[in-house]
Short mmCIF file of C-alpha atoms in Angstrom, two decimals:
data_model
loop_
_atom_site.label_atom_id
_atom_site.label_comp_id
_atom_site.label_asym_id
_atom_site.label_seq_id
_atom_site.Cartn_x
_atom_site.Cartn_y
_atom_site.Cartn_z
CA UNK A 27 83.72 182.53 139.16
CA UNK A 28 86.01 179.85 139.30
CA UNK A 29 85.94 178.04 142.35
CA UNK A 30 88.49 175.41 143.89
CA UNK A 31 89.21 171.81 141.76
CA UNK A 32 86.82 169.30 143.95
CA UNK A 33 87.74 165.53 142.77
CA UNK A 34 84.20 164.49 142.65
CA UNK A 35 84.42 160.70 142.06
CA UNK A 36 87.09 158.35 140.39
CA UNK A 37 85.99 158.06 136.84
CA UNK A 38 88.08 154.81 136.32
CA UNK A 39 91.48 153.46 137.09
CA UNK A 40 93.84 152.50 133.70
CA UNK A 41 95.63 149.44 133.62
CA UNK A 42 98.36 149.37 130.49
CA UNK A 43 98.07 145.92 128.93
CA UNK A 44 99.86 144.28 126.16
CA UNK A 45 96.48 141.96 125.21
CA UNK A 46 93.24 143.60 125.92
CA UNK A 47 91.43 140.84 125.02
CA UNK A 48 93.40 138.43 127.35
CA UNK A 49 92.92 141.09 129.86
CA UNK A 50 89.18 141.26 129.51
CA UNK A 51 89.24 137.35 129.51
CA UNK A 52 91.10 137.59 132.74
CA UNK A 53 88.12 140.13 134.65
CA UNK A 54 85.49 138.16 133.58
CA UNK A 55 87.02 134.79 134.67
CA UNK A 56 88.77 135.92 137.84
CA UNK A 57 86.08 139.06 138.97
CA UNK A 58 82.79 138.69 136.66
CA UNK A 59 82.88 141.86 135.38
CA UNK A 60 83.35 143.15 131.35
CA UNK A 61 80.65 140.93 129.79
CA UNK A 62 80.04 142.84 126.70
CA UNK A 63 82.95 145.47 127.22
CA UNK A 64 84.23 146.07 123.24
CA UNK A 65 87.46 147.56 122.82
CA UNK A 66 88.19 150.57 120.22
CA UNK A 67 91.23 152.27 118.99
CA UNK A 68 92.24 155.68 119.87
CA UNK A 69 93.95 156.28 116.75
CA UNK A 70 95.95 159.42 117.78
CA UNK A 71 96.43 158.11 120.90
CA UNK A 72 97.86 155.17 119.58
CA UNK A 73 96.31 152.40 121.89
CA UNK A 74 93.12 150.35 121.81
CA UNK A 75 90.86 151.29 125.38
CA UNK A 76 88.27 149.66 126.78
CA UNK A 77 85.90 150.77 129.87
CA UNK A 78 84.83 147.96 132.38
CA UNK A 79 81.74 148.86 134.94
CA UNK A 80 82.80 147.72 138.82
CA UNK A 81 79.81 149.08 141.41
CA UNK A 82 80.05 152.92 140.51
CA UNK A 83 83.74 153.44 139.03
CA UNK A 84 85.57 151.28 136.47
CA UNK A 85 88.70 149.84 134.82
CA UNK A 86 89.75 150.72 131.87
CA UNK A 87 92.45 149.06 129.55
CA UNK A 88 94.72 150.27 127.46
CA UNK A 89 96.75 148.58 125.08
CA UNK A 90 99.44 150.23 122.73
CA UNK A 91 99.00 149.72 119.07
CA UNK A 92 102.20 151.57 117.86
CA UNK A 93 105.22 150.38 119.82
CA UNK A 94 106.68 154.33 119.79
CA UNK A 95 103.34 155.12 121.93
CA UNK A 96 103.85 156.60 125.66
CA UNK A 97 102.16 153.28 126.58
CA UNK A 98 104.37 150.98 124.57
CA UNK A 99 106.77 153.13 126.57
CA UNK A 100 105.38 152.61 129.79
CA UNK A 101 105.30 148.79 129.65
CA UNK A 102 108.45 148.15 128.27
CA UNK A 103 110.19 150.36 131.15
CA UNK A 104 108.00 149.25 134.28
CA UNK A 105 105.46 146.34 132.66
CA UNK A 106 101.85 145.99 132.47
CA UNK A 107 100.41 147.40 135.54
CA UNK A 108 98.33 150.91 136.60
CA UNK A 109 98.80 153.57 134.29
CA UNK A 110 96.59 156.54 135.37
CA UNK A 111 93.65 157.82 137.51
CA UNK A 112 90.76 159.33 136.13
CA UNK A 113 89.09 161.92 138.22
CA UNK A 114 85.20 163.88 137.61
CA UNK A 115 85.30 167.08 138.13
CA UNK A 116 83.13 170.22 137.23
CA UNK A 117 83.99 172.77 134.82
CA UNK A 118 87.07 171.05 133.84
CA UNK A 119 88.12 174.16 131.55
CA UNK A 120 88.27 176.21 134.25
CA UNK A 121 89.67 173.72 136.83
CA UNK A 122 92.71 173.63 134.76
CA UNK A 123 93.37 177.19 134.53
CA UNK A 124 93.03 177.21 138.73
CA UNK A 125 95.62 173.86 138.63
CA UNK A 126 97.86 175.89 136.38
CA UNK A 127 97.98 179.34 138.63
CA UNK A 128 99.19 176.93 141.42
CA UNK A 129 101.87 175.42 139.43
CA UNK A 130 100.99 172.25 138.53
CA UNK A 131 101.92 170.80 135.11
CA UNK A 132 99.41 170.32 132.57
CA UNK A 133 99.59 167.84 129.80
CA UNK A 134 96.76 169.13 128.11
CA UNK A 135 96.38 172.70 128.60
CA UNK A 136 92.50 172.96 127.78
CA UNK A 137 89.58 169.67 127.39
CA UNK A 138 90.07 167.47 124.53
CA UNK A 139 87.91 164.56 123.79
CA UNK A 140 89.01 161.42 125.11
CA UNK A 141 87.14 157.68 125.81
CA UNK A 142 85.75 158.84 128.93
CA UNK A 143 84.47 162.16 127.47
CA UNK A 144 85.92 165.63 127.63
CA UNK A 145 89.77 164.84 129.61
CA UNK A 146 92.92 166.76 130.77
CA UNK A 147 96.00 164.97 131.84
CA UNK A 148 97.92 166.16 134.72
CA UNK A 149 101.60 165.78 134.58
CA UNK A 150 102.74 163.02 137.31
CA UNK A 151 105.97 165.09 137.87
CA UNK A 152 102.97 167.75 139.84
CA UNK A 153 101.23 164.77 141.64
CA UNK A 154 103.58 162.50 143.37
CA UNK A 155 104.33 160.32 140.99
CA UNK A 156 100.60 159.09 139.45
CA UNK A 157 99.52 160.17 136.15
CA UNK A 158 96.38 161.82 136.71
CA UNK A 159 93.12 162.50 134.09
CA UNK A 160 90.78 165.01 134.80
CA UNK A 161 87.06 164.48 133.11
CA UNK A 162 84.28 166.68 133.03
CA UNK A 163 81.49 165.11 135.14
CA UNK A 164 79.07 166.94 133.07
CA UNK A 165 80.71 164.95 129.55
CA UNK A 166 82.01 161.92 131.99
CA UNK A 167 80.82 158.08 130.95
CA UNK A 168 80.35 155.58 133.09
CA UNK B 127 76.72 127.34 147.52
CA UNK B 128 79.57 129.86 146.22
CA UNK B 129 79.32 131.71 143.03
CA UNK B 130 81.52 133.16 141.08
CA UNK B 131 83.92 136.35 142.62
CA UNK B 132 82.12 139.18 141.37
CA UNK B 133 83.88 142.35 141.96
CA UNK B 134 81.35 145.00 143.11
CA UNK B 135 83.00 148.05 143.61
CA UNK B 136 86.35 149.51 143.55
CA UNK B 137 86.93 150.44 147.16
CA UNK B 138 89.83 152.28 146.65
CA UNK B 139 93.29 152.62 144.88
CA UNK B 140 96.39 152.75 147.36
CA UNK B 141 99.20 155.03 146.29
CA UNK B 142 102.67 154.75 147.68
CA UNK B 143 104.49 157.80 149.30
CA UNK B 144 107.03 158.66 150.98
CA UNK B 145 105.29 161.19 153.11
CA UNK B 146 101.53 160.88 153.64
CA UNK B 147 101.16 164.37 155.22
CA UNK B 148 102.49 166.17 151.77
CA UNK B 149 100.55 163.57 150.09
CA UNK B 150 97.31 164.53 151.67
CA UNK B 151 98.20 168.23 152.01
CA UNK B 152 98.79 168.00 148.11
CA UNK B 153 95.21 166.09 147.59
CA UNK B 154 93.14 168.75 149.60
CA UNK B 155 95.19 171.64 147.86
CA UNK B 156 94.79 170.31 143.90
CA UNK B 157 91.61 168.44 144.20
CA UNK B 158 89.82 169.24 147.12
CA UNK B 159 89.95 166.14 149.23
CA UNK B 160 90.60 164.61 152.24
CA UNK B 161 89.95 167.32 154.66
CA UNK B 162 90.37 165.86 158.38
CA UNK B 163 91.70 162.57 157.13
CA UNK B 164 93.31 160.75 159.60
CA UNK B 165 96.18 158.28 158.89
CA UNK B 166 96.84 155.09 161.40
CA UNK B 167 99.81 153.30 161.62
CA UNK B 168 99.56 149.72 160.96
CA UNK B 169 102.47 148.15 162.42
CA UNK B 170 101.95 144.42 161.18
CA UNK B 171 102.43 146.09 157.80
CA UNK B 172 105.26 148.50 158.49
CA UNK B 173 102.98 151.26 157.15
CA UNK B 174 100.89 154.51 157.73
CA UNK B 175 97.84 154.67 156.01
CA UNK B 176 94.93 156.56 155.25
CA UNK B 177 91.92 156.78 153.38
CA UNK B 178 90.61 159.91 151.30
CA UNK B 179 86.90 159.79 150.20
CA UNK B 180 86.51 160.70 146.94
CA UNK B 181 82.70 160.12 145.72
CA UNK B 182 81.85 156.77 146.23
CA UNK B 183 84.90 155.37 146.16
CA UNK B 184 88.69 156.43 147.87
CA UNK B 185 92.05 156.95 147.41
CA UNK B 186 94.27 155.23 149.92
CA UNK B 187 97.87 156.89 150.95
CA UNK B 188 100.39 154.11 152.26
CA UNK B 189 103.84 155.45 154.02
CA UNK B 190 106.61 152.84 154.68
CA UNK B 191 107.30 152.84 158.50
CA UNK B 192 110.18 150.25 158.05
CA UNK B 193 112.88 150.35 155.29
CA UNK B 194 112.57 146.69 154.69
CA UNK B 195 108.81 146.76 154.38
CA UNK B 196 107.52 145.62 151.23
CA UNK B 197 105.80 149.26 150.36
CA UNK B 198 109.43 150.83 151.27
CA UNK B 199 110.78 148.10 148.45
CA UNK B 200 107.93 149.25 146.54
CA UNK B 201 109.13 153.13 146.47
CA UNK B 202 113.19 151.92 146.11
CA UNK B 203 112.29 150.18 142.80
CA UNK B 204 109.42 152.29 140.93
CA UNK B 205 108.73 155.78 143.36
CA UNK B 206 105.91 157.04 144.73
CA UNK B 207 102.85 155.52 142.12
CA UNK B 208 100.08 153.18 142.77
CA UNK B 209 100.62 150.07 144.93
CA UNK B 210 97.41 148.27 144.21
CA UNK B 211 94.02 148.45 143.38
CA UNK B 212 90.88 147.00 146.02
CA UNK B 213 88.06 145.66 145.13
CA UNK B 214 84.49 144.68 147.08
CA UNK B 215 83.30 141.26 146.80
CA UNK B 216 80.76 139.04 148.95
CA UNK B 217 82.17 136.46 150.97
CA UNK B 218 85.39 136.82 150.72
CA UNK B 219 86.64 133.60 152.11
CA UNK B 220 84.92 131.41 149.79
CA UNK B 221 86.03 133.74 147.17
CA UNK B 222 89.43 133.03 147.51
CA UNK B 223 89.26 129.03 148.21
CA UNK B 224 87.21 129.62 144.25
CA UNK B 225 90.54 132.02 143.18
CA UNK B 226 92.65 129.55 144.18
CA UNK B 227 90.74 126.15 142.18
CA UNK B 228 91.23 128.51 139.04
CA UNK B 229 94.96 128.77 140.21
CA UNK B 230 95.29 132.49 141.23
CA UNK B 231 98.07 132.73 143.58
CA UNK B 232 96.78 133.79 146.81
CA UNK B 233 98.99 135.69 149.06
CA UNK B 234 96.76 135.41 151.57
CA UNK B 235 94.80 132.59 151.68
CA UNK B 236 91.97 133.31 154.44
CA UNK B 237 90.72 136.52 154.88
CA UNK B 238 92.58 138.93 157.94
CA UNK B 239 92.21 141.64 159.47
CA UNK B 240 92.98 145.44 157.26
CA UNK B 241 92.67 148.88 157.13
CA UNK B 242 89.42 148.91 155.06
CA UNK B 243 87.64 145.45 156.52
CA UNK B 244 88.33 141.71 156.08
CA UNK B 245 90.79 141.87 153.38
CA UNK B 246 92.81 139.85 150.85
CA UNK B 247 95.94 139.95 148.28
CA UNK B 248 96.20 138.34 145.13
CA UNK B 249 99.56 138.09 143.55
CA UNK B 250 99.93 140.31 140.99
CA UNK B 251 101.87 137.19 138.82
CA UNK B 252 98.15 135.94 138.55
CA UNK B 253 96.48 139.40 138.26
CA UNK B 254 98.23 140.93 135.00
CA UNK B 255 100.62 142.88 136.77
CA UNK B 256 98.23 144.36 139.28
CA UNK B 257 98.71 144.06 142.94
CA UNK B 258 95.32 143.01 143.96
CA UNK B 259 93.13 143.59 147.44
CA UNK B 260 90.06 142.22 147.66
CA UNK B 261 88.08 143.22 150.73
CA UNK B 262 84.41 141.36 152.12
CA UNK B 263 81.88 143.92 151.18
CA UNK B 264 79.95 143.41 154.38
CA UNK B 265 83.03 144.26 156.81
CA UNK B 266 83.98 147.35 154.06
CA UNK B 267 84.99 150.37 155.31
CA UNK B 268 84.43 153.37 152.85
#
């Protein structure tokens, strides 16, 4: 039985960069956080990602590697700044069949694997305006 | 002695809207959130806010209360999205005065008085794009 979406935690926040290394140079500098942190490249994504730990939750980075990706997009139209949400939830599969059936949007209709484990997108045009990922807390890193 | 800032946790992320009530009405109804939340109005920011719980860490819901506030200039330029992103960090004032000797633009340069504790912005010209609060972990509200 398929119970209501519950946002459990916020997985991580995404910032769209156009140097994640600068970026990373900038946290650990300004905040002391992302010692260690190694980027990798999403290559159907088109962007390189990188998680940062901050208490419980994290940043993560994303910078575009192809300049026809959506976030090559997104920085050229509004600059570098906060590009999604990432929310846990349980039983993501199911979650998004119970989003659907009340009209939201989905980007991706069913899980697919993504840096922060098994992830939906949410189309921003359903959720005021923020892009919002869905994880499943059961695949979710941290 | 003061350290470096170390950012502990990610208090919250504050989202711009245009009407808090659909915005938390939407929240509870997609992701299960935010039940009894109860927004304030903070009139030295021209705003109503609110914080949502979500896990450990929360989603805050600003309002413009003024047309010329900065978060109604906010919503003219980009709509509804994220306004900033808060961090925890100890001792906030000394904090900033060490910001500020690595030549982070402060916009405020002592601690004051905010929604979630004894709070602080950064510039986002210093921050990568990224509207930052930083808030003293020992006077944070979550």
């Amino acid at each position: 039985m398929t119970g209501p979406c519950v946002a459990q935690h916020i997985n991580h926040v995404a910032i769209a960069v156009k140097d994640i290394a600068a970026a990373l140079a900038m946290y650990r500098d300004l905040f002391g956080v992302g010692a260690g942190a190694q980027a990798v490249d999403i290559a159907d994504q088109k962007v390189r990602a990188v998680l940062v730990r901050i208490g419980g939750s994290q940043v993560e980075f994303i910078q575009p590697t192809d300049p026809n990706s959506g976030v090559a997009r997104f920085i050229e139209k509004r600059g570098e700044g906060v590009h999604h949400i990432c929310f846990e939830v349980e039983s993501l599969a199911d979650r998004l069949q119970a989003l659907k059936a009340k009209g939201v949007e989905l980007i991706d209709e069913k899980p697919r694997h993504g840096l922060s484990g098994q992830i939906a997108f949410l189309h921003p045009r359903s959720t005021g305006g923020v892009l919002i990922e869905l994880v499943d807390q059961d695949t979710a890193r941290r």
